[in-house]
């Protein structure tokens, strides 16, 4: 049976089944070259040839291993000799180990592709009794796998640019990577789930985490819903037939969206300054208040200020989106509702609102996920403040992402920050996926 012969030959030497049994020489040489590339990278990036020639008596993976063996060794051990010029840098070893692991996985995929191809090519010969011409084989391969061929470069770039940093962050959650263990002065160690236990069992950490989490959820929900419904209100007003000069009003209302958010937030930070801000000065001059309002220094008022500023910055995008939805609503539905005796409020509640919500549900979920990680809206306005002595390295208005920023940049607590990043990723990913599956927009894709 050709299929078993081709498969068994390709088990050890890639492409030999295709070359010797199936008479597909070009394809067989292609797989063989990939195998030689894999072996060559390992041999020539290390000292294996010198070791085989007896030139190295005291061989060690740490000093003489190749790209793959040394990469896996570094990923497992994170180094054996402390820093300095000739020591090990655990972070670099971790990154190289992840890269080596990814490359090994890619070559393993090629290896299994080689086995599958050898088996299928032999099976076809068994069934038809004829050998496939190389041109016909390449044509068929190209027509079947065109989409994969086009996507391979993007997939490889995605693997190393997007996936690798995520894997590195996840692995950091299982290390003792903090200000007490900073490479290259000290080596890192794998600590398993100790960082997760620390976050949930040590009172100061668990108290801070749950307090920040609750505020993050409240901020996400309120921040999203206020911008959504205020944008809808503005769109309804602009869409009303009695409103004149709609283009002028639309242009004015879009301006907050057109200005870079960071600039707007820094301007609002100065406007709402508790002592010298012009808002307080204006209110004092008008006699509306007798003392300055602590817009950014009182925990509750600071949270309220963030939500109001976010409303100013966020409603134009929903307003523009809903103006487009209103323009495409089927007017015959409203005419039929009017004939049946429905007033405008009933038409809005039973027709307009469901249709608008159906059309914008996916964007609403994306906006919610964006607000959950809205670092700029918090950090540029209040920097997480005011300070709260009951919380570990977090202020009263900090959300998870801004707390993570402080833990990494200010406190060098990379391990705890990584744990929260993992939890944040799981939470946002799960909620977004669950919501997307329930939206009509997703089902229609």
Short mmCIF file of C-alpha atoms in Angstrom, two decimals:
data_model
loop_
_atom_site.label_atom_id
_atom_site.label_comp_id
_atom_site.label_asym_id
_atom_site.label_seq_id
_atom_site.Cartn_x
_atom_site.Cartn_y
_atom_site.Cartn_z
CA UNK A 1 0.00 0.00 0.00
CA UNK A 2 1.50 3.27 -1.17
CA UNK A 3 -0.12 5.35 1.54
CA UNK A 4 1.55 3.42 4.38
CA UNK A 5 4.92 3.32 2.62
CA UNK A 6 4.85 7.06 1.95
CA UNK A 7 3.76 7.80 5.51
CA UNK A 8 6.41 5.59 7.14
CA UNK A 9 9.22 7.04 4.99
CA UNK A 10 8.20 10.63 5.76
CA UNK A 11 8.15 9.96 9.49
CA UNK A 12 11.95 10.29 9.74
CA UNK A 13 12.99 12.10 6.57
CA UNK A 14 10.49 14.78 5.57
CA UNK A 15 9.30 14.51 1.99
CA UNK A 16 10.95 11.12 1.34
CA UNK A 17 7.53 9.45 0.97
CA UNK A 18 6.49 11.98 -1.64
CA UNK A 19 9.88 11.78 -3.39
CA UNK A 20 10.44 8.01 -3.46
CA UNK A 21 6.94 6.52 -3.36
CA UNK A 22 4.65 9.13 -4.92
CA UNK A 23 7.19 10.43 -7.46
CA UNK A 24 6.53 14.03 -6.39
CA UNK A 25 10.15 15.14 -6.37
CA UNK A 26 9.70 18.91 -6.05
CA UNK A 27 7.29 18.57 -3.16
CA UNK A 28 9.54 16.01 -1.47
CA UNK A 29 12.57 18.30 -1.81
CA UNK A 30 10.54 21.19 -0.39
CA UNK A 31 9.77 19.27 2.80
CA UNK A 32 13.35 17.98 3.02
CA UNK A 33 14.72 21.53 2.79
CA UNK A 34 12.47 22.61 5.65
CA UNK A 35 13.75 19.72 7.77
CA UNK A 36 17.36 20.62 6.95
CA UNK A 37 16.58 24.25 7.83
CA UNK A 38 15.25 23.16 11.23
CA UNK A 39 18.32 21.00 11.95
CA UNK A 40 20.70 23.61 10.55
CA UNK A 41 19.37 26.37 12.80
CA UNK A 42 20.03 24.25 15.86
CA UNK A 43 23.44 22.97 14.73
CA UNK A 44 24.96 26.23 13.53
CA UNK A 45 23.52 28.47 16.27
CA UNK A 46 25.19 26.31 18.94
CA UNK A 47 28.36 24.29 19.41
CA UNK A 48 27.04 20.83 18.58
CA UNK A 49 29.55 20.22 15.76
CA UNK A 50 32.48 21.20 17.99
CA UNK A 51 31.12 18.94 20.72
CA UNK A 52 30.78 16.05 18.26
CA UNK A 53 34.39 16.64 17.16
CA UNK A 54 35.61 16.32 20.75
CA UNK A 55 36.60 19.99 21.03
CA UNK A 56 34.35 20.67 24.03
CA UNK A 57 34.83 18.44 27.06
CA UNK A 58 32.55 20.21 29.53
CA UNK A 59 29.40 20.67 27.42
CA UNK A 60 26.40 22.50 28.87
CA UNK A 61 23.18 23.66 27.27
CA UNK A 62 23.53 27.07 28.93
CA UNK A 63 26.79 27.85 27.13
CA UNK A 64 26.85 25.60 24.08
CA UNK A 65 23.21 24.86 23.21
CA UNK A 66 21.65 25.92 19.94
CA UNK A 67 18.69 28.21 19.28
CA UNK A 68 16.02 25.65 20.17
CA UNK A 69 17.70 23.76 23.03
CA UNK A 70 19.00 26.89 24.71
CA UNK A 71 15.63 28.60 24.22
CA UNK A 72 13.71 25.78 25.91
CA UNK A 73 16.38 25.53 28.62
CA UNK A 74 16.00 29.27 29.34
CA UNK A 75 12.21 29.03 29.37
CA UNK A 76 12.31 26.25 31.97
CA UNK A 77 15.18 27.40 34.23
CA UNK A 78 15.14 31.22 33.67
CA UNK A 79 18.90 31.15 34.18
CA UNK A 80 21.40 29.64 36.57
CA UNK A 81 24.04 32.34 37.03
CA UNK A 82 23.18 35.73 38.52
CA UNK A 83 23.58 38.87 36.33
CA UNK A 84 26.61 40.83 35.37
CA UNK A 85 28.49 40.51 32.13
CA UNK A 86 28.54 36.72 32.01
CA UNK A 87 25.37 36.01 33.98
CA UNK A 88 21.87 35.13 32.83
CA UNK A 89 19.12 37.66 32.21
CA UNK A 90 15.86 35.89 33.08
CA UNK A 91 13.62 38.23 31.09
CA UNK A 92 15.69 37.81 27.93
CA UNK A 93 15.77 34.05 28.44
CA UNK A 94 11.99 34.03 28.79
CA UNK A 95 11.48 36.02 25.57
CA UNK A 96 13.95 33.88 23.62
CA UNK A 97 12.31 30.76 25.02
CA UNK A 98 8.87 31.86 23.86
CA UNK A 99 10.24 32.69 20.40
CA UNK A 100 11.99 29.31 20.19
CA UNK A 101 8.79 27.57 21.27
CA UNK A 102 6.78 29.37 18.59
CA UNK A 103 9.31 28.43 15.89
CA UNK A 104 9.25 24.79 17.04
CA UNK A 105 5.45 24.80 16.86
CA UNK A 106 5.62 26.17 13.29
CA UNK A 107 8.04 23.43 12.26
CA UNK A 108 5.87 20.81 13.97
CA UNK A 109 2.91 22.04 11.93
CA UNK A 110 5.01 21.64 8.77
CA UNK A 111 6.00 18.14 9.93
CA UNK A 112 2.38 17.06 10.38
CA UNK A 113 1.50 18.66 7.04
CA UNK A 114 4.29 16.56 5.51
CA UNK A 115 2.84 13.37 7.04
CA UNK A 116 -0.71 14.15 5.98
CA UNK A 117 0.38 15.01 2.47
CA UNK A 118 2.42 11.79 2.17
CA UNK A 119 -0.56 9.70 3.32
CA UNK A 120 -3.08 11.47 1.07
CA UNK A 121 -0.78 11.31 -1.97
CA UNK A 122 -0.20 7.58 -1.44
CA UNK A 123 -3.91 7.01 -0.90
CA UNK A 124 -4.76 8.69 -4.19
CA UNK A 125 -2.28 6.49 -6.02
CA UNK A 126 -3.78 3.39 -4.36
CA UNK A 127 -7.25 4.37 -5.52
CA UNK A 128 -6.50 5.55 -9.06
CA UNK A 129 -3.41 3.46 -9.82
CA UNK A 130 -1.77 6.44 -11.51
CA UNK A 131 0.82 8.95 -10.36
CA UNK A 132 -0.20 12.59 -10.25
CA UNK A 133 1.67 14.94 -12.55
CA UNK A 134 3.59 17.63 -10.62
CA UNK A 135 1.85 20.45 -12.48
CA UNK A 136 -1.55 18.99 -11.79
CA UNK A 137 -0.61 18.42 -8.16
CA UNK A 138 0.60 22.02 -7.72
CA UNK A 139 -2.49 23.39 -9.45
CA UNK A 140 -4.77 21.41 -7.18
CA UNK A 141 -2.75 22.37 -4.10
CA UNK A 142 -2.89 26.05 -5.06
CA UNK A 143 -6.65 26.04 -5.71
CA UNK A 144 -7.45 24.28 -2.43
CA UNK A 145 -5.04 26.16 -0.17
CA UNK A 146 -5.03 29.61 -1.79
CA UNK A 147 -6.62 31.27 1.25
CA UNK A 148 -4.08 29.70 3.62
CA UNK A 149 -1.14 30.67 1.38
CA UNK A 150 -2.26 34.30 1.38
CA UNK A 151 -2.79 34.32 5.13
CA UNK A 152 0.49 32.63 6.13
CA UNK A 153 2.66 35.83 6.18
CA UNK A 154 -0.01 37.72 8.12
CA UNK A 155 -0.44 34.77 10.47
CA UNK A 156 3.28 34.60 11.23
CA UNK A 157 3.46 38.36 11.82
CA UNK A 158 0.38 38.15 14.04
CA UNK A 159 1.98 35.33 16.02
CA UNK A 160 5.13 37.28 16.87
CA UNK A 161 3.71 40.82 17.12
CA UNK A 162 0.39 40.16 18.87
CA UNK A 163 0.40 36.70 20.40
CA UNK A 164 3.94 36.71 21.78
CA UNK A 165 3.47 39.80 24.03
CA UNK A 166 0.24 38.29 25.34
CA UNK A 167 1.98 34.99 26.12
CA UNK A 168 4.81 36.89 27.81
CA UNK A 169 2.31 38.78 29.99
CA UNK A 170 0.51 35.58 30.92
CA UNK A 171 3.77 33.85 31.85
CA UNK A 172 4.80 36.86 33.96
CA UNK A 173 1.78 36.17 36.17
CA UNK A 174 3.48 32.93 37.24
CA UNK A 175 6.86 34.53 38.08
CA UNK A 176 8.22 36.42 41.10
CA UNK A 177 8.91 39.40 38.82
CA UNK A 178 8.78 42.44 41.13
CA UNK A 179 11.04 45.12 42.58
CA UNK A 180 12.63 42.53 44.90
CA UNK A 181 13.59 40.31 41.95
CA UNK A 182 14.72 42.45 39.03
CA UNK A 183 16.96 40.99 36.31
CA UNK A 184 19.83 40.99 35.66
CA UNK A 185 20.75 41.63 39.31
CA UNK A 186 18.60 38.69 40.38
CA UNK A 187 17.16 35.65 38.68
CA UNK A 188 13.44 35.05 38.32
CA UNK A 189 11.70 31.87 39.45
CA UNK A 190 8.45 30.19 38.56
CA UNK A 191 6.04 30.53 41.52
CA UNK A 192 2.95 28.83 40.10
CA UNK A 193 -0.34 30.30 41.35
CA UNK A 194 1.22 32.16 44.29
CA UNK A 195 0.56 35.57 42.73
CA UNK A 196 -3.11 34.72 42.17
CA UNK A 197 -3.42 33.51 45.78
CA UNK A 198 -1.71 36.68 46.98
CA UNK A 199 -4.19 38.90 45.14
CA UNK A 200 -7.21 37.13 46.65
CA UNK A 201 -5.97 36.17 50.12
CA UNK A 202 -3.74 39.03 51.30
CA UNK A 203 -6.27 41.55 52.75
CA UNK A 204 -4.73 44.78 51.46
CA UNK A 205 -4.44 43.37 47.93
CA UNK A 206 -7.88 41.72 47.85
CA UNK A 207 -9.55 44.83 49.36
CA UNK A 208 -7.93 47.08 46.76
CA UNK A 209 -8.67 44.68 43.92
CA UNK A 210 -12.37 44.30 44.64
CA UNK A 211 -12.82 48.02 45.32
CA UNK A 212 -11.13 48.95 42.05
CA UNK A 213 -13.05 46.20 40.22
CA UNK A 214 -16.43 47.47 41.47
CA UNK A 215 -15.62 51.04 40.41
CA UNK A 216 -14.33 49.76 37.06
CA UNK A 217 -17.62 47.95 36.38
CA UNK A 218 -19.70 50.95 37.50
CA UNK A 219 -17.59 53.32 35.44
CA UNK A 220 -17.89 51.04 32.39
CA UNK A 221 -21.66 50.73 32.62
CA UNK A 222 -22.45 54.36 33.49
CA UNK A 223 -19.85 55.79 31.12
CA UNK A 224 -21.15 53.73 28.20
CA UNK A 225 -24.87 54.16 28.82
CA UNK A 226 -24.71 57.91 29.41
CA UNK A 227 -22.85 58.51 26.15
CA UNK A 228 -25.13 56.10 24.28
CA UNK A 229 -28.44 57.61 25.35
CA UNK A 230 -27.21 61.21 25.27
CA UNK A 231 -25.95 60.60 21.74
CA UNK A 232 -29.38 59.16 20.89
CA UNK A 233 -31.09 62.22 22.38
CA UNK A 234 -28.95 64.58 20.34
CA UNK A 235 -29.61 62.55 17.20
CA UNK A 236 -33.36 62.66 17.83
CA UNK A 237 -33.25 66.43 18.25
CA UNK A 238 -31.19 66.93 15.10
CA UNK A 239 -33.43 64.55 13.19
CA UNK A 240 -36.61 66.42 14.12
CA UNK A 241 -38.16 68.30 11.17
CA UNK A 242 -38.58 71.59 13.08
CA UNK A 243 -34.83 71.95 13.66
CA UNK A 244 -33.17 74.37 11.25
CA UNK A 245 -29.49 74.74 10.30
CA UNK A 246 -28.88 71.09 11.10
CA UNK A 247 -25.44 71.07 9.51
CA UNK A 248 -24.27 73.90 11.77
CA UNK A 249 -25.46 72.18 14.94
CA UNK A 250 -24.11 68.83 13.77
CA UNK A 251 -20.70 70.36 13.15
CA UNK A 252 -20.63 72.01 16.57
CA UNK A 253 -21.67 68.82 18.34
CA UNK A 254 -19.03 66.76 16.53
CA UNK A 255 -16.19 69.06 17.66
CA UNK A 256 -15.54 67.21 20.98
CA UNK A 257 -14.96 64.06 18.92
CA UNK A 258 -12.64 65.84 16.47
CA UNK A 259 -10.27 67.17 19.14
CA UNK A 260 -7.70 64.61 20.43
CA UNK A 261 -9.02 63.11 23.63
CA UNK A 262 -5.79 63.61 25.54
CA UNK A 263 -5.81 67.35 24.80
CA UNK A 264 -9.42 67.67 25.92
CA UNK A 265 -8.75 65.75 29.13
CA UNK A 266 -5.76 67.92 30.03
CA UNK A 267 -7.83 71.06 29.36
CA UNK A 268 -10.62 69.74 31.59
CA UNK A 269 -8.04 68.94 34.25
CA UNK A 270 -7.07 72.61 34.36
CA UNK A 271 -10.65 73.83 34.13
CA UNK A 272 -11.68 71.66 37.09
CA UNK A 273 -8.70 72.52 39.25
CA UNK A 274 -9.97 72.75 42.82
CA UNK A 275 -8.06 75.92 43.76
CA UNK A 276 -7.28 77.88 40.61
CA UNK A 277 -9.66 76.37 38.02
CA UNK A 278 -11.76 78.88 36.01
CA UNK A 279 -14.93 76.86 36.65
CA UNK A 280 -14.72 77.46 40.39
CA UNK A 281 -13.76 81.09 39.84
CA UNK A 282 -16.75 81.65 37.58
CA UNK A 283 -19.16 80.03 40.02
CA UNK A 284 -17.74 82.10 42.87
CA UNK A 285 -18.05 85.31 40.87
CA UNK A 286 -21.64 84.51 40.01
CA UNK A 287 -22.37 83.86 43.67
CA UNK A 288 -23.57 80.31 43.00
CA UNK A 289 -21.10 78.78 45.47
CA UNK A 290 -19.39 80.11 48.59
CA UNK A 291 -16.31 77.91 48.46
CA UNK A 292 -14.39 75.97 45.86
CA UNK A 293 -15.83 72.65 44.71
CA UNK A 294 -13.24 69.84 44.97
CA UNK A 295 -13.91 68.56 41.45
CA UNK A 296 -10.86 66.31 41.37
CA UNK A 297 -9.86 65.95 45.02
CA UNK A 298 -13.06 64.55 46.56
CA UNK A 299 -13.55 60.82 45.82
CA UNK A 300 -17.25 61.04 44.92
CA UNK A 301 -17.14 64.37 43.07
CA UNK A 302 -14.02 63.23 41.17
CA UNK A 303 -15.88 60.14 39.93
CA UNK A 304 -18.83 62.32 38.94
CA UNK A 305 -16.48 64.69 37.10
CA UNK A 306 -14.96 61.79 35.16
CA UNK A 307 -18.38 60.57 34.03
CA UNK A 308 -19.47 64.07 32.94
CA UNK A 309 -16.23 64.72 31.04
CA UNK A 310 -16.52 61.29 29.41
CA UNK A 311 -20.07 62.15 28.39
CA UNK A 312 -18.78 65.29 26.68
CA UNK A 313 -16.11 63.32 24.85
CA UNK A 314 -18.11 60.20 24.00
CA UNK A 315 -21.61 61.19 22.89
CA UNK A 316 -20.70 62.53 19.38
CA UNK A 317 -19.73 59.10 18.08
CA UNK A 318 -23.10 57.62 19.06
CA UNK A 319 -24.90 60.71 17.76
CA UNK A 320 -23.32 60.33 14.33
CA UNK A 321 -23.97 56.59 14.31
CA UNK A 322 -27.64 56.99 15.20
CA UNK A 323 -28.19 59.77 12.67
CA UNK A 324 -27.17 57.22 10.06
CA UNK A 325 -29.51 54.61 11.54
CA UNK A 326 -32.44 57.06 11.67
CA UNK A 327 -31.90 57.95 8.02
CA UNK A 328 -32.30 54.29 7.04
CA UNK A 329 -35.36 53.43 9.14
CA UNK A 330 -38.32 52.18 7.15
CA UNK A 331 -40.90 54.99 7.35
CA UNK A 332 -43.74 52.65 6.42
CA UNK A 333 -43.48 51.16 9.93
CA UNK A 334 -44.22 54.54 11.49
CA UNK A 335 -47.06 55.18 9.04
CA UNK A 336 -48.60 51.82 9.90
CA UNK A 337 -48.21 52.54 13.62
CA UNK A 338 -49.88 55.95 13.20
CA UNK A 339 -52.81 54.34 11.37
CA UNK A 340 -53.16 51.89 14.27
CA UNK A 341 -53.38 54.82 16.68
CA UNK A 342 -49.89 54.79 18.18
CA UNK A 343 -48.58 58.14 19.40
CA UNK A 344 -44.98 59.32 18.91
CA UNK A 345 -43.83 58.05 22.28
CA UNK A 346 -45.21 54.56 21.56
CA UNK A 347 -43.68 54.57 18.09
CA UNK A 348 -40.31 55.49 19.54
CA UNK A 349 -40.52 52.90 22.31
CA UNK A 350 -41.81 50.01 20.17
CA UNK A 351 -40.20 50.72 16.78
CA UNK A 352 -37.34 53.22 16.88
CA UNK A 353 -35.60 52.04 20.04
CA UNK A 354 -35.51 48.28 19.19
CA UNK A 355 -34.32 48.96 15.63
CA UNK A 356 -31.62 51.39 16.75
CA UNK A 357 -30.49 49.05 19.50
CA UNK A 358 -30.36 46.13 17.06
CA UNK A 359 -28.23 48.13 14.62
CA UNK A 360 -25.85 49.50 17.26
CA UNK A 361 -25.58 46.60 19.71
CA UNK A 362 -22.18 45.48 18.44
CA UNK A 363 -20.80 49.03 18.68
CA UNK A 364 -22.29 49.39 22.15
CA UNK A 365 -20.45 46.27 23.31
CA UNK A 366 -17.22 47.46 21.74
CA UNK A 367 -17.64 50.80 23.46
CA UNK A 368 -18.23 49.02 26.76
CA UNK A 369 -15.04 47.00 26.31
CA UNK A 370 -13.20 50.21 25.42
CA UNK A 371 -14.44 51.99 28.55
CA UNK A 372 -13.43 49.02 30.68
CA UNK A 373 -9.86 49.72 29.56
CA UNK A 374 -10.18 53.51 29.23
CA UNK A 375 -6.80 54.37 30.67
CA UNK A 376 -6.65 57.88 29.20
CA UNK A 377 -10.06 59.00 30.51
CA UNK A 378 -8.91 58.30 34.07
CA UNK A 379 -5.20 58.95 34.05
CA UNK A 380 -5.10 62.24 32.13
CA UNK A 381 -7.94 63.73 34.18
CA UNK A 382 -7.29 62.61 37.78
CA UNK A 383 -4.24 60.31 37.52
CA UNK A 384 -6.32 57.90 39.59
CA UNK A 385 -6.56 60.35 42.48
CA UNK A 386 -7.39 61.42 45.05
CA UNK A 387 -5.10 59.17 47.06
CA UNK A 388 -6.70 56.55 49.25
CA UNK A 389 -4.59 55.20 52.16
CA UNK A 390 -6.80 52.11 52.43
CA UNK A 391 -5.80 50.94 48.96
CA UNK A 392 -2.52 49.44 47.79
CA UNK A 393 -0.90 51.79 45.27
CA UNK A 394 -4.33 52.87 43.92
CA UNK A 395 -6.36 56.06 44.13
CA UNK A 396 -10.10 56.49 44.54
CA UNK A 397 -10.79 56.86 40.81
CA UNK A 398 -8.34 54.24 39.55
CA UNK A 399 -9.78 51.55 37.32
CA UNK A 400 -7.99 48.27 36.76
CA UNK A 401 -5.95 49.38 33.77
CA UNK A 402 -4.69 52.57 35.45
CA UNK A 403 -3.88 50.57 38.61
CA UNK A 404 -1.92 48.13 36.47
CA UNK A 405 -0.04 51.08 34.96
CA UNK A 406 0.91 52.36 38.42
CA UNK A 407 1.96 48.91 39.59
CA UNK A 408 4.28 48.44 36.63
CA UNK A 409 5.69 51.92 35.98
CA UNK A 410 5.75 53.34 39.51
CA UNK A 411 6.02 50.29 41.78
CA UNK A 412 7.64 47.67 39.50
CA UNK A 413 5.15 45.02 40.69
CA UNK A 414 5.10 43.24 37.34
CA UNK A 415 3.83 39.93 38.74
CA UNK A 416 0.66 41.32 40.34
CA UNK A 417 0.06 43.59 37.36
CA UNK A 418 0.31 40.54 35.08
CA UNK A 419 -2.19 38.63 37.23
CA UNK A 420 -4.69 41.45 36.92
CA UNK A 421 -4.04 41.72 33.19
CA UNK A 422 -4.90 38.04 32.83
CA UNK A 423 -8.09 38.44 34.87
CA UNK A 424 -9.01 41.58 32.96
CA UNK A 425 -8.45 39.84 29.65
CA UNK A 426 -10.58 36.86 30.71
CA UNK A 427 -13.38 39.09 32.00
CA UNK A 428 -13.55 41.40 28.98
CA UNK A 429 -13.12 38.51 26.55
CA UNK A 430 -15.84 36.39 28.17
CA UNK A 431 -18.37 39.23 28.44
CA UNK A 432 -17.70 40.48 24.92
CA UNK A 433 -17.93 36.98 23.43
CA UNK A 434 -21.14 36.20 25.32
CA UNK A 435 -22.71 39.48 24.25
CA UNK A 436 -21.61 39.16 20.64
CA UNK A 437 -23.12 35.70 20.40
CA UNK A 438 -26.43 37.12 21.55
CA UNK A 439 -26.56 40.05 19.14
CA UNK A 440 -28.41 39.84 15.86
CA UNK A 441 -25.52 41.59 14.13
CA UNK A 442 -23.23 38.69 15.02
CA UNK A 443 -25.73 36.05 13.93
CA UNK A 444 -26.09 37.71 10.54
CA UNK A 445 -22.35 37.52 9.83
#
